[in-house]
Amino acid sequence: MGEKWTTANVPDQRGRVAVVTGANTGLGYETAKALAERGAAVVLAVRDVGKGERAAARMTGDVTVQELDLTSLDSVRTAAAALRSRFDRLDLLINNAGVMYTPKQTTRDGFEMQFGTNHLGHFALTGLLLDLMLPVPGSRVVTVSSVGHRIRAAIHFDDLHWERSYRRVAAYGQSKLANLMFTYELQRRLAPYGTTVAVAAHPGVSSTELARNSPAALRLPLTWLAPLITQTPAMGALPTLRAATDPAVLGGQYYGPGGRGEVMGHPRLVTSSPESYEVAVQQRLWAVSEDLTGVTFPVVEPRQNVSPADYRS
């Protein structure tokens, strides 16, 4: 495929089932819309069903809506059960929904809002749906991270929920770093099986509602500079779409805009921060996430005679 990868490069998706979280607006909407236009049966997994239905009405193809509130583990379990009752297979799970720079608050389960929504909610949802994906050749879990995973970011195991001192930019960075560490550890666990892969993506700097909670000191400069440093949600969704559909993608890869600083541009393979590749931290985060959510992932039994080519999907 050429360097300027676009929605025209998305292969035929007929016969595939895709769940996209946070798909009623912004990046998730553009991702779901493109998949539906290429023939996938797409589920918009959203907190506000009314907004989801209005979004679905603006799309072409087989598009349905599932209520999902990632700030509530009860809602995550209910949504997963509903999806399991509707589908006997799942080809794509796109963990797109997120919150950014929120004031200090907690989820219904007492988790810091950004860590709980962006990481723990998606961790639980993936674990509850993964066995629908494991038998499906070419199935993928795509988790959306951010350039913010590099900004003041670390996994603060001594205070994951920022109870001692809350810094919303650092808390966001922690959640987005967790998205990447989850992807890399999930891929390590999936690799011996050889059918499902885990991939990550980030949208660069896109003009969406996500930045509405940005600190006041940033909002005005961002408004002035927006035409120069932001791209449309349709462009921002391209790395996710490439991670989800490009036949050349391998498990454990990370896609983002190809322009300077990965802020804008057509999607390409990128690398994440050195911290994101620390295996011991990935594994510790996984264990903590299972403990916090109560979700244990299915045991993945290795396939026989697996070759590197089998990791492609």
CSV table of C-alpha atoms in Angstrom, one decimal:
chain,number,residue,atom,x,y,z
A,1,MET,CA,0.0,0.0,0.0
A,2,GLY,CA,1.1,3.5,-0.7
A,3,GLU,CA,2.3,5.9,1.9
A,4,LYS,CA,-0.9,8.0,1.8
A,5,TRP,CA,-3.2,5.4,3.2
A,6,THR,CA,-6.8,6.4,3.2
A,7,THR,CA,-10.3,4.9,3.6
A,8,ALA,CA,-10.0,3.8,-0.1
A,9,ASN,CA,-7.4,1.3,1.1
A,10,VAL,CA,-9.8,-0.4,3.6
A,11,PRO,CA,-10.4,-3.9,2.3
A,12,ASP,CA,-13.9,-5.4,1.8
A,13,GLN,CA,-15.3,-6.0,5.3
A,14,ARG,CA,-18.4,-8.0,4.3
A,15,GLY,CA,-19.0,-10.9,6.7
A,16,ARG,CA,-17.1,-9.2,9.6
A,17,VAL,CA,-18.6,-8.0,12.9
A,18,ALA,CA,-17.0,-4.9,14.5
A,19,VAL,CA,-17.7,-3.3,17.9
A,20,VAL,CA,-16.5,0.3,18.2
A,21,THR,CA,-16.7,2.0,21.6
A,22,GLY,CA,-17.5,5.7,21.7
A,23,ALA,CA,-18.8,5.6,18.2
A,24,ASN,CA,-21.5,8.3,18.3
A,25,THR,CA,-19.1,11.2,17.6
A,26,GLY,CA,-15.5,12.1,16.6
A,27,LEU,CA,-13.0,9.4,15.9
A,28,GLY,CA,-15.2,6.6,16.8
A,29,TYR,CA,-18.0,7.8,14.5
A,30,GLU,CA,-15.6,8.1,11.6
A,31,THR,CA,-14.1,4.7,12.3
A,32,ALA,CA,-17.5,3.0,12.5
A,33,LYS,CA,-18.8,4.8,9.4
A,34,ALA,CA,-15.9,3.7,7.3
A,35,LEU,CA,-16.2,0.1,8.4
A,36,ALA,CA,-19.9,0.0,7.7
A,37,GLU,CA,-19.4,1.5,4.3
A,38,ARG,CA,-17.1,-1.3,3.5
A,39,GLY,CA,-19.7,-3.9,4.5
A,40,ALA,CA,-19.0,-4.8,8.1
A,41,ALA,CA,-21.8,-5.3,10.6
A,42,VAL,CA,-20.9,-2.5,13.0
A,43,VAL,CA,-22.1,-2.1,16.6
A,44,LEU,CA,-21.8,1.4,18.1
A,45,ALA,CA,-21.1,0.8,21.8
A,46,VAL,CA,-22.0,4.1,23.4
A,47,ARG,CA,-23.1,5.5,26.8
A,48,ASP,CA,-26.0,7.6,25.3
A,49,VAL,CA,-28.2,5.3,23.3
A,50,GLY,CA,-30.2,8.2,21.8
A,51,LYS,CA,-27.0,9.9,20.5
A,52,GLY,CA,-25.9,6.5,19.2
A,53,GLU,CA,-29.1,5.9,17.3
A,54,ARG,CA,-28.8,9.4,15.7
A,55,ALA,CA,-25.3,8.6,14.7
A,56,ALA,CA,-26.3,5.2,13.3
A,57,ALA,CA,-29.0,6.9,11.2
A,58,ARG,CA,-26.3,9.0,9.5
A,59,MET,CA,-24.4,5.9,8.4
A,60,THR,CA,-24.9,3.6,5.5
A,61,GLY,CA,-24.9,-0.2,6.1
A,62,ASP,CA,-25.6,-2.6,8.9
A,63,VAL,CA,-25.2,-0.4,12.0
A,64,THR,CA,-26.7,-1.1,15.4
A,65,VAL,CA,-26.4,0.4,18.9
A,66,GLN,CA,-25.4,-1.2,22.2
A,67,GLU,CA,-25.5,0.7,25.5
A,68,LEU,CA,-22.1,0.7,27.2
A,69,ASP,CA,-20.9,2.9,30.0
A,70,LEU,CA,-17.2,2.3,30.6
A,71,THR,CA,-17.4,4.1,33.9
A,72,SER,CA,-19.4,1.2,35.3
A,73,LEU,CA,-18.2,-2.4,35.4
A,74,ASP,CA,-21.8,-3.5,35.8
A,75,SER,CA,-22.6,-1.8,32.5
A,76,VAL,CA,-19.6,-3.3,30.9
A,77,ARG,CA,-20.7,-6.8,31.9
A,78,THR,CA,-24.3,-6.1,30.8
A,79,ALA,CA,-23.1,-4.9,27.4
A,80,ALA,CA,-20.8,-7.9,27.0
A,81,ALA,CA,-23.6,-10.3,27.8
A,82,ALA,CA,-25.9,-8.5,25.3
A,83,LEU,CA,-23.2,-8.8,22.6
A,84,ARG,CA,-22.6,-12.4,23.3
A,85,SER,CA,-26.3,-13.1,23.0
A,86,ARG,CA,-26.4,-11.4,19.6
A,87,PHE,CA,-23.2,-12.7,18.0
A,88,ASP,CA,-21.4,-16.0,18.0
A,89,ARG,CA,-18.2,-14.4,16.6
A,90,LEU,CA,-16.4,-11.0,16.7
A,91,ASP,CA,-13.8,-9.9,14.2
A,92,LEU,CA,-13.0,-6.4,15.4
A,93,LEU,CA,-13.1,-4.9,18.8
A,94,ILE,CA,-12.0,-1.2,18.6
A,95,ASN,CA,-11.4,0.3,22.1
A,96,ASN,CA,-11.8,3.9,21.0
A,97,ALA,CA,-13.9,5.7,23.7
A,98,GLY,CA,-12.1,7.9,26.2
A,99,VAL,CA,-12.1,10.9,28.4
A,100,MET,CA,-9.3,13.5,28.6
A,101,TYR,CA,-8.1,16.0,31.3
A,102,THR,CA,-11.3,15.6,33.4
A,103,PRO,CA,-11.5,17.3,36.8
A,104,LYS,CA,-10.9,15.0,39.7
A,105,GLN,CA,-13.7,12.5,39.8
A,106,THR,CA,-14.2,8.7,40.0
A,107,THR,CA,-16.1,6.1,38.1
A,108,ARG,CA,-19.0,4.3,39.7
A,109,ASP,CA,-16.5,1.6,41.0
A,110,GLY,CA,-14.3,4.2,42.6
A,111,PHE,CA,-11.5,4.3,40.0
A,112,GLU,CA,-9.9,7.6,38.9
A,113,MET,CA,-12.1,8.7,35.9
A,114,GLN,CA,-9.4,8.7,33.2
A,115,PHE,CA,-7.7,5.5,34.2
A,116,GLY,CA,-11.0,3.8,34.9
A,117,THR,CA,-12.6,4.8,31.6
A,118,ASN,CA,-9.7,4.7,29.2
A,119,HIS,CA,-8.0,1.6,30.5
A,120,LEU,CA,-9.9,-0.5,33.0
A,121,GLY,CA,-13.3,-0.3,31.2
A,122,HIS,CA,-11.7,-1.4,28.0
A,123,PHE,CA,-9.6,-4.1,29.8
A,124,ALA,CA,-12.7,-5.6,31.2
A,125,LEU,CA,-14.7,-5.4,28.0
A,126,THR,CA,-11.9,-7.1,26.0
A,127,GLY,CA,-11.6,-9.9,28.6
A,128,LEU,CA,-15.4,-10.5,28.5
A,129,LEU,CA,-15.5,-10.7,24.7
A,130,LEU,CA,-12.2,-12.2,23.8
A,131,ASP,CA,-13.4,-15.8,23.5
A,132,LEU,CA,-15.7,-14.7,20.7
A,133,MET,CA,-12.6,-13.6,18.8
A,134,LEU,CA,-10.1,-16.4,19.5
A,135,PRO,CA,-11.7,-18.9,17.0
A,136,VAL,CA,-11.9,-16.2,14.2
A,137,PRO,CA,-8.9,-16.0,11.9
A,138,GLY,CA,-7.9,-12.4,11.3
A,139,SER,CA,-9.7,-11.0,14.4
A,140,ARG,CA,-8.1,-7.9,16.0
A,141,VAL,CA,-8.3,-5.9,19.2
A,142,VAL,CA,-7.4,-2.3,18.4
A,143,THR,CA,-6.9,0.0,21.3
A,144,VAL,CA,-6.6,3.8,20.8
A,145,SER,CA,-3.8,5.5,22.7
A,146,SER,CA,-2.5,9.0,22.4
A,147,VAL,CA,0.7,11.1,22.0
A,148,GLY,CA,-0.2,12.0,25.6
A,149,HIS,CA,1.2,8.7,26.7
A,150,ARG,CA,4.6,10.4,26.5
A,151,ILE,CA,3.6,13.5,28.6
A,152,ARG,CA,4.5,13.2,32.4
A,153,ALA,CA,3.4,9.6,32.1
A,154,ALA,CA,4.1,6.6,34.3
A,155,ILE,CA,2.1,3.9,36.0
A,156,HIS,CA,1.8,5.0,39.6
A,157,PHE,CA,1.2,1.7,41.3
A,158,ASP,CA,1.5,3.4,44.7
A,159,ASP,CA,-1.4,5.8,43.8
A,160,LEU,CA,-3.2,4.6,40.7
A,161,HIS,CA,-6.3,6.6,41.4
A,162,TRP,CA,-4.6,9.9,42.3
A,163,GLU,CA,-6.0,10.0,45.8
A,164,ARG,CA,-3.1,11.9,47.3
A,165,SER,CA,-2.6,14.5,44.7
A,166,TYR,CA,-4.5,14.8,41.4
A,167,ARG,CA,-2.8,16.1,38.2
A,168,ARG,CA,-5.1,15.7,35.3
A,169,VAL,CA,-2.5,15.9,32.5
A,170,ALA,CA,-0.4,13.2,34.2
A,171,ALA,CA,-3.5,11.1,35.0
A,172,TYR,CA,-4.4,11.2,31.3
A,173,GLY,CA,-0.8,10.2,30.4
A,174,GLN,CA,-1.0,7.3,32.8
A,175,SER,CA,-4.3,6.0,31.2
A,176,LYS,CA,-2.9,6.3,27.6
A,177,LEU,CA,0.4,4.6,28.6
A,178,ALA,CA,-1.8,1.8,30.2
A,179,ASN,CA,-3.6,1.4,26.8
A,180,LEU,CA,-0.3,0.7,25.1
A,181,MET,CA,1.0,-1.6,27.9
A,182,PHE,CA,-2.3,-3.5,27.7
A,183,THR,CA,-1.9,-4.0,24.0
A,184,TYR,CA,1.6,-5.2,24.2
A,185,GLU,CA,0.9,-7.7,27.0
A,186,LEU,CA,-2.3,-8.9,25.3
A,187,GLN,CA,-0.3,-9.5,22.1
A,188,ARG,CA,2.3,-11.5,24.0
A,189,ARG,CA,-0.5,-13.7,25.4
A,190,LEU,CA,-2.2,-14.1,22.1
A,191,ALA,CA,0.8,-14.7,19.9
A,192,PRO,CA,1.1,-18.5,20.6
A,193,TYR,CA,-2.5,-19.0,19.5
A,194,GLY,CA,-2.0,-17.3,16.1
A,195,THR,CA,-5.5,-16.1,15.1
A,196,THR,CA,-6.3,-12.9,17.1
A,197,VAL,CA,-3.9,-10.0,17.3
A,198,ALA,CA,-3.7,-6.9,19.5
A,199,VAL,CA,-2.7,-3.6,17.8
A,200,ALA,CA,-2.6,0.0,19.0
A,201,ALA,CA,-3.2,3.4,17.2
A,202,HIS,CA,-3.3,7.0,18.0
A,203,PRO,CA,-5.0,9.9,16.1
A,204,GLY,CA,-2.3,12.6,16.5
A,205,VAL,CA,-4.0,15.9,17.3
A,206,SER,CA,-7.6,15.8,16.0
A,207,SER,CA,-10.3,18.4,16.3
A,208,THR,CA,-12.8,16.5,18.5
A,209,GLU,CA,-14.8,17.0,21.7
A,210,LEU,CA,-12.2,15.1,23.7
A,211,ALA,CA,-10.2,18.2,24.5
A,212,ARG,CA,-13.0,20.2,26.0
A,213,ASN,CA,-11.6,19.7,29.5
A,214,SER,CA,-8.1,21.0,28.6
A,215,PRO,CA,-6.5,23.3,31.2
A,216,ALA,CA,-7.5,26.9,30.7
A,217,ALA,CA,-3.9,27.9,29.9
A,218,LEU,CA,-4.0,25.6,26.9
A,219,ARG,CA,-7.5,26.2,25.6
A,220,LEU,CA,-6.9,29.7,24.1
A,221,PRO,CA,-3.6,28.8,22.4
A,222,LEU,CA,-5.1,25.6,21.0
A,223,THR,CA,-8.0,27.7,19.6
A,224,TRP,CA,-5.6,30.0,17.8
A,225,LEU,CA,-3.3,27.2,16.6
A,226,ALA,CA,-6.0,24.7,15.8
A,227,PRO,CA,-5.9,25.2,12.0
A,228,LEU,CA,-2.1,24.6,12.0
A,229,ILE,CA,-1.8,21.7,14.5
A,230,THR,CA,-5.0,19.7,14.3
A,231,GLN,CA,-6.6,17.5,11.7
A,232,THR,CA,-10.2,16.4,11.1
A,233,PRO,CA,-11.7,13.4,12.9
A,234,ALA,CA,-11.9,11.6,9.6
A,235,MET,CA,-8.1,11.9,9.2
A,236,GLY,CA,-7.6,11.2,12.9
A,237,ALA,CA,-9.5,7.9,12.5
A,238,LEU,CA,-7.2,6.6,9.7
A,239,PRO,CA,-4.5,5.1,12.0
A,240,THR,CA,-7.2,3.1,13.8
A,241,LEU,CA,-8.7,2.0,10.5
A,242,ARG,CA,-5.3,0.9,9.2
A,243,ALA,CA,-4.6,-1.0,12.4
A,244,ALA,CA,-7.9,-2.7,12.1
A,245,THR,CA,-7.9,-3.6,8.4
A,246,ASP,CA,-4.6,-3.4,6.7
A,247,PRO,CA,-3.6,-7.0,5.7
A,248,ALA,CA,0.1,-6.2,6.4
A,249,VAL,CA,-0.5,-5.3,10.1
A,250,LEU,CA,1.2,-7.5,12.7
A,251,GLY,CA,0.2,-8.0,16.3
A,252,GLY,CA,1.9,-5.6,18.8
A,253,GLN,CA,2.3,-2.8,16.2
A,254,TYR,CA,1.4,0.9,16.8
A,255,TYR,CA,0.0,3.2,14.1
A,256,GLY,CA,-0.1,7.0,14.1
A,257,PRO,CA,0.0,10.0,11.7
A,258,GLY,CA,3.1,10.1,9.5
A,259,GLY,CA,3.7,13.9,9.8
A,260,ARG,CA,6.3,15.7,11.9
A,261,GLY,CA,5.8,14.8,15.6
A,262,GLU,CA,3.0,12.4,14.6
A,263,VAL,CA,0.6,15.3,15.0
A,264,MET,CA,-1.0,15.1,11.5
A,265,GLY,CA,-0.8,13.1,8.4
A,266,HIS,CA,-1.6,9.8,6.8
A,267,PRO,CA,-1.1,6.7,9.0
A,268,ARG,CA,2.1,4.8,9.3
A,269,LEU,CA,3.8,2.4,11.7
A,270,VAL,CA,5.2,4.4,14.7
A,271,THR,CA,6.9,3.6,17.9
A,272,SER,CA,5.8,4.4,21.5
A,273,SER,CA,7.8,5.6,24.5
A,274,PRO,CA,10.6,3.4,26.0
A,275,GLU,CA,8.5,3.1,29.2
A,276,SER,CA,5.7,1.5,27.3
A,277,TYR,CA,7.9,-1.5,26.3
A,278,GLU,CA,8.8,-2.4,29.9
A,279,VAL,CA,7.6,-6.0,30.2
A,280,ALA,CA,7.7,-6.2,34.0
A,281,VAL,CA,5.5,-3.1,34.3
A,282,GLN,CA,3.1,-4.4,31.6
A,283,GLN,CA,2.7,-7.7,33.5
A,284,ARG,CA,2.2,-6.0,36.8
A,285,LEU,CA,-0.4,-3.7,35.3
A,286,TRP,CA,-2.2,-6.7,33.9
A,287,ALA,CA,-2.3,-8.4,37.3
A,288,VAL,CA,-3.6,-5.2,39.0
A,289,SER,CA,-6.2,-4.7,36.3
A,290,GLU,CA,-7.5,-8.2,36.7
A,291,ASP,CA,-7.7,-7.7,40.4
A,292,LEU,CA,-9.5,-4.3,40.1
A,293,THR,CA,-12.0,-5.3,37.5
A,294,GLY,CA,-12.6,-8.9,38.6
A,295,VAL,CA,-12.2,-10.0,34.9
A,296,THR,CA,-9.8,-12.8,34.1
A,297,PHE,CA,-9.0,-13.4,30.5
A,298,PRO,CA,-9.6,-16.8,28.9
A,299,VAL,CA,-6.7,-19.1,28.8
A,300,VAL,CA,-5.2,-19.1,25.3
A,301,GLU,CA,-4.1,-22.5,24.2
A,302,PRO,CA,-1.2,-22.5,21.7
A,303,ARG,CA,-1.9,-23.6,18.1
A,304,GLN,CA,0.4,-26.3,16.6
A,305,ASN,CA,2.9,-25.3,13.9
A,306,VAL,CA,2.3,-21.6,14.2
A,307,SER,CA,4.5,-19.5,11.9
A,308,PRO,CA,5.1,-15.7,11.9
A,309,ALA,CA,2.8,-15.4,8.9
A,310,ASP,CA,-0.1,-16.6,11.1
A,311,TYR,CA,0.2,-13.5,13.2
A,312,ARG,CA,-0.8,-11.4,10.2
A,313,SER,CA,-4.5,-10.8,9.7
